[in-house]
Amino acid sequence: MKTLIIAEKPDMGRNIAAAIEPKAVNKRTHLEGERYVITWAIGHLIGLAEPDLYDDKYKKWNFNDLPIIPDSFKLLPNPRTKDQLKVIQTLAKQCGDIVNACDAGREGQLIFAYIQQHLRLTHPVKRLWISDLTPETIRRGFAELKDASEYEPLTRAARARSEADWLIGMNGSRAFTTKHNELLSVGRVQTPVLALLYDRQKQIEAFTSAKFYEVEAYFDQRETSYRGLWQGERLTDAAKAEALAAKVKDKPGTIASYEAKDTKEYPFRLYDLTLLQREANAKFGFSAKKTLDIAQALYEKHKVISYPRTNSNYVNEQNIPEMYRALDSLRGTPYEALAGGADKRLVHKNNKAVCKPAKVEDHHAILPTGKRANGLSPEEQKLYDLVIRRFLSHFYPPAEYKVHTILTEVEKETFKTTVKQLLSLGWKVIYEDDKSVKDGGGKKSGKSGGKPEGKDGKDGDGEGTEPEEELIDTPFALRPDEPVHCRDSAAKEKETQPPKPYTEGTLLKAMESAGKQLEDEELRDAMKDSGLGTPATRASVIERLKNVGYVTMQGKRIAITQKGRAAVELIRSAGVELLTSPEMTGHWERRLNEISRGQASDAVFIENVKKFTRTIIDKVRVQPRAAKNAFEGAAEAAGAGKARGGGGGKGKAARSAPRDAAEKPARATRSAGGAAASATATASAAAKAGGEREYIAACPREGCGGHIFMGNKGYGCSNYKTGCKFVIWKQSLGKTLTPAMIRSLVEKGRTGKLKLIDRSGAPIEGRIVLKDPNVGQVELEPAT
């Protein structure tokens, strides 16, 4: 019998087939060759069921029904992809064994585990574990297949994470929502991230700017000129600063101290996903989600970079030859000149800035694969260029500088100067057109590219006692035993600056390093490589905060709304401030890591989560209800429309959190009910706006009496709070559905003829028909 291979997505399935079964026949939902049948999930085909599948009473949110703690968790297929699930079931009956070829990581393990459990598959299973989709890597991966039992601890950790997030999210969201009569979304990761934004905003609002003065002096010695900054207590009196400047002007001085030190700056670290997202945000304004989507396309569609959802900046020894091959492949491309100047001898197993196996877990750093890039979109090219240049930089020598540090005395006043003289550009020749990198710092440990870390200035410090490095590329000669002349001086007014609002890039950095402030050393260690969320899920956490109306974008800046503020304050005042702290995630990640290594019990972990869930309910139960106006201004702060009673835009929809408020990362468990409730709440909240949204049609659910309105992601019913689950996603079957199409679906049961995408990803001409008017389920009807 043939072996069934289950990939995570269609593109990966096709890549696998091309590598090991090049003559496989394409049957739309799968590929069939002589030895293998290759099919795929489409992300999560199955998720944890909504509470109402345990008991009908949970259809309505009622505080007295909490906590909801299932004895065992039920699974539910995603109705949008159930046809593909049936394909897997049918193919499994025809095959003798199975290869789990889902993405190599905790979530990929969970996707397969849920399919295996729901379909009750008893076949022998092998695990494919690879980091890129080049044919060579795929073939090597199949030659080195491991028995699935070796990954069982990782599966237990994945299940535990999913179930624990369900318990906290479902119960926490229902508790705070029903207590305060406002849809409030609570989650293990999203809530502490929201607290980061809240605390930063509070710091900005509490900040009081203060004026101070810096005194600069300009010195000459023979042909050499340089600038010095006065050293002393902060000057807050303008008259004193002016007097000091006048005191030294046109006076002789001496060099009290002079040191010239040779330094080297090594290339920035190779990219992990978070670092790539941060730089793409800083350079191009890409959101974290956009960067992830583009990187995934470069990996899956174009196959020009390795697996992007990695948290490592290093490679293993076996990756070194792959890096050499990738370098060679750049000859004959626009990067040929840079590749020609590269030196392979600089990248080797003993170069700890590149090769550090102890720092590589599931996946190595993001690397080019060696496949030549063709047909990239402008945005894909921008991201690919970042990866290529970061990769190439490690084949170049360090940049070399001579740093001159001078203390000059004039009239018993001391001025400090730091001059950074470029001797050799080294790897920075790759960034010759990028001033922020060429002029920036970067130590041997490596820092992010673009604007180097440490160049932003400390938030609100304004001490003014350390001069900025002056970068020069000409010789600097100073004779310490000869006098100097103070040619000019000036007092400059400065002002202390508040902390900067978060951008997506700086928030990603804060999420990554969130655990560093914890006092508990074990928790810091548990979070040192993860922080809040994972590289694969951080983008979706930020998107979720936007979607539930907690934050809004003001250019690149992330602004917290009134609803977001109220949520943090209510959670903290309830006495469950642990929900807003990275500490809980630290505890969880430590245990999950131990479970994945077989060192801890998933059952004990889940039991502790259940105890904490009960604590949340008990605390919220006795909490005073929020004032009616506690959430006012949320829509206005979101820039989503005019004040109540006017204007369109997102309006009140921005105020409502999804009904399924359990934490859901990018590929995380998403059950059918949760998906529907999420879109319904977001869309239907608009109905509360009393005329702020366009009326599309009457709800087709028998006896409902509600109205269909358009929300951010879907079309939902105004009666969602009383149990109506009608929702149709805007993006359905490869088409963005317009209000006119929805009206036709609701009133006529079908759209006109459209160009669509079927469940297997193939283009097809047909109509969208409304299969179930109770929940808004649609299906494709091929044109005849």
Short mmCIF file of N, CA, C and O in Angstrom, two decimals, residues 156 160 163-164 167 588 591-592 594-595 599-612 614:
data_model
loop_
_atom_site.label_atom_id
_atom_site.label_comp_id
_atom_site.label_asym_id
_atom_site.label_seq_id
_atom_site.Cartn_x
_atom_site.Cartn_y
_atom_site.Cartn_z
N ARG A 156 2.14 16.67 23.36
CA ARG A 156 1.48 16.92 24.65
C ARG A 156 1.60 18.39 25.04
O ARG A 156 0.66 18.99 25.56
N ALA A 160 -1.48 20.98 25.49
CA ALA A 160 -1.61 21.69 26.77
C ALA A 160 -1.69 23.19 26.54
O ALA A 160 -2.49 23.88 27.17
N GLU A 163 -5.26 23.97 25.06
CA GLU A 163 -6.35 23.82 26.03
C GLU A 163 -6.26 24.89 27.13
O GLU A 163 -7.29 25.42 27.58
N ALA A 164 -5.05 25.20 27.54
CA ALA A 164 -4.89 26.23 28.58
C ALA A 164 -5.32 27.60 28.07
O ALA A 164 -5.99 28.37 28.78
N LEU A 167 -9.09 27.73 28.13
CA LEU A 167 -9.65 27.91 29.47
C LEU A 167 -9.55 29.37 29.93
O LEU A 167 -10.53 29.95 30.43
N TRP A 588 4.19 29.45 32.23
CA TRP A 588 3.66 28.53 31.22
C TRP A 588 4.77 28.02 30.31
O TRP A 588 4.87 26.81 30.06
N ARG A 591 6.99 25.45 31.93
CA ARG A 591 6.35 24.13 32.02
C ARG A 591 6.18 23.49 30.65
O ARG A 591 6.40 22.29 30.48
N LEU A 592 5.78 24.27 29.65
CA LEU A 592 5.58 23.72 28.31
C LEU A 592 6.90 23.20 27.74
O LEU A 592 6.93 22.15 27.08
N GLU A 594 9.34 22.06 29.54
CA GLU A 594 9.63 20.82 30.27
C GLU A 594 8.76 19.68 29.76
O GLU A 594 9.23 18.54 29.64
N ILE A 595 7.48 19.96 29.47
CA ILE A 595 6.59 18.93 28.93
C ILE A 595 7.12 18.44 27.59
O ILE A 595 7.15 17.23 27.31
N GLN A 599 9.93 16.16 30.70
CA GLN A 599 10.38 16.37 32.07
C GLN A 599 9.27 16.83 33.01
O GLN A 599 9.50 17.03 34.20
N ALA A 600 8.06 17.04 32.47
CA ALA A 600 6.94 17.51 33.30
C ALA A 600 5.65 16.91 32.77
O ALA A 600 5.57 16.45 31.62
N SER A 601 4.63 16.93 33.61
CA SER A 601 3.33 16.34 33.27
C SER A 601 2.39 17.38 32.70
O SER A 601 2.15 18.42 33.33
N ASP A 602 1.82 17.10 31.55
CA ASP A 602 0.83 18.00 30.97
C ASP A 602 -0.45 17.99 31.80
O ASP A 602 -1.15 19.00 31.90
N ALA A 603 -0.79 16.86 32.42
CA ALA A 603 -2.00 16.77 33.23
C ALA A 603 -1.92 17.69 34.44
O ALA A 603 -2.88 18.38 34.80
N VAL A 604 -0.76 17.71 35.09
CA VAL A 604 -0.57 18.59 36.25
C VAL A 604 -0.64 20.05 35.82
O VAL A 604 -1.23 20.90 36.50
N PHE A 605 -0.04 20.35 34.68
CA PHE A 605 -0.06 21.72 34.15
C PHE A 605 -1.50 22.19 33.93
O PHE A 605 -1.89 23.28 34.36
N ILE A 606 -2.30 21.37 33.25
CA ILE A 606 -3.68 21.74 32.96
C ILE A 606 -4.49 21.88 34.25
O ILE A 606 -5.33 22.78 34.38
N GLU A 607 -4.23 21.04 35.23
CA GLU A 607 -4.95 21.13 36.50
C GLU A 607 -4.66 22.46 37.19
O GLU A 607 -5.56 23.10 37.76
N ASN A 608 -3.42 22.93 37.10
CA ASN A 608 -3.07 24.22 37.68
C ASN A 608 -3.74 25.37 36.93
O ASN A 608 -4.14 26.38 37.53
N VAL A 609 -3.85 25.23 35.61
CA VAL A 609 -4.53 26.26 34.82
C VAL A 609 -6.01 26.32 35.21
O VAL A 609 -6.60 27.40 35.31
N LYS A 610 -6.61 25.15 35.46
CA LYS A 610 -8.02 25.11 35.88
C LYS A 610 -8.20 25.84 37.22
O LYS A 610 -9.18 26.57 37.42
N LYS A 611 -7.26 25.65 38.12
CA LYS A 611 -7.33 26.33 39.42
C LYS A 611 -7.27 27.84 39.23
O LYS A 611 -8.01 28.60 39.86
N PHE A 612 -6.37 28.29 38.36
CA PHE A 612 -6.26 29.73 38.11
C PHE A 612 -7.53 30.26 37.45
O PHE A 612 -7.98 31.38 37.74
N ARG A 614 -10.57 29.19 37.92
CA ARG A 614 -11.57 29.35 38.98
C ARG A 614 -11.30 30.61 39.80
O ARG A 614 -12.23 31.31 40.23
#
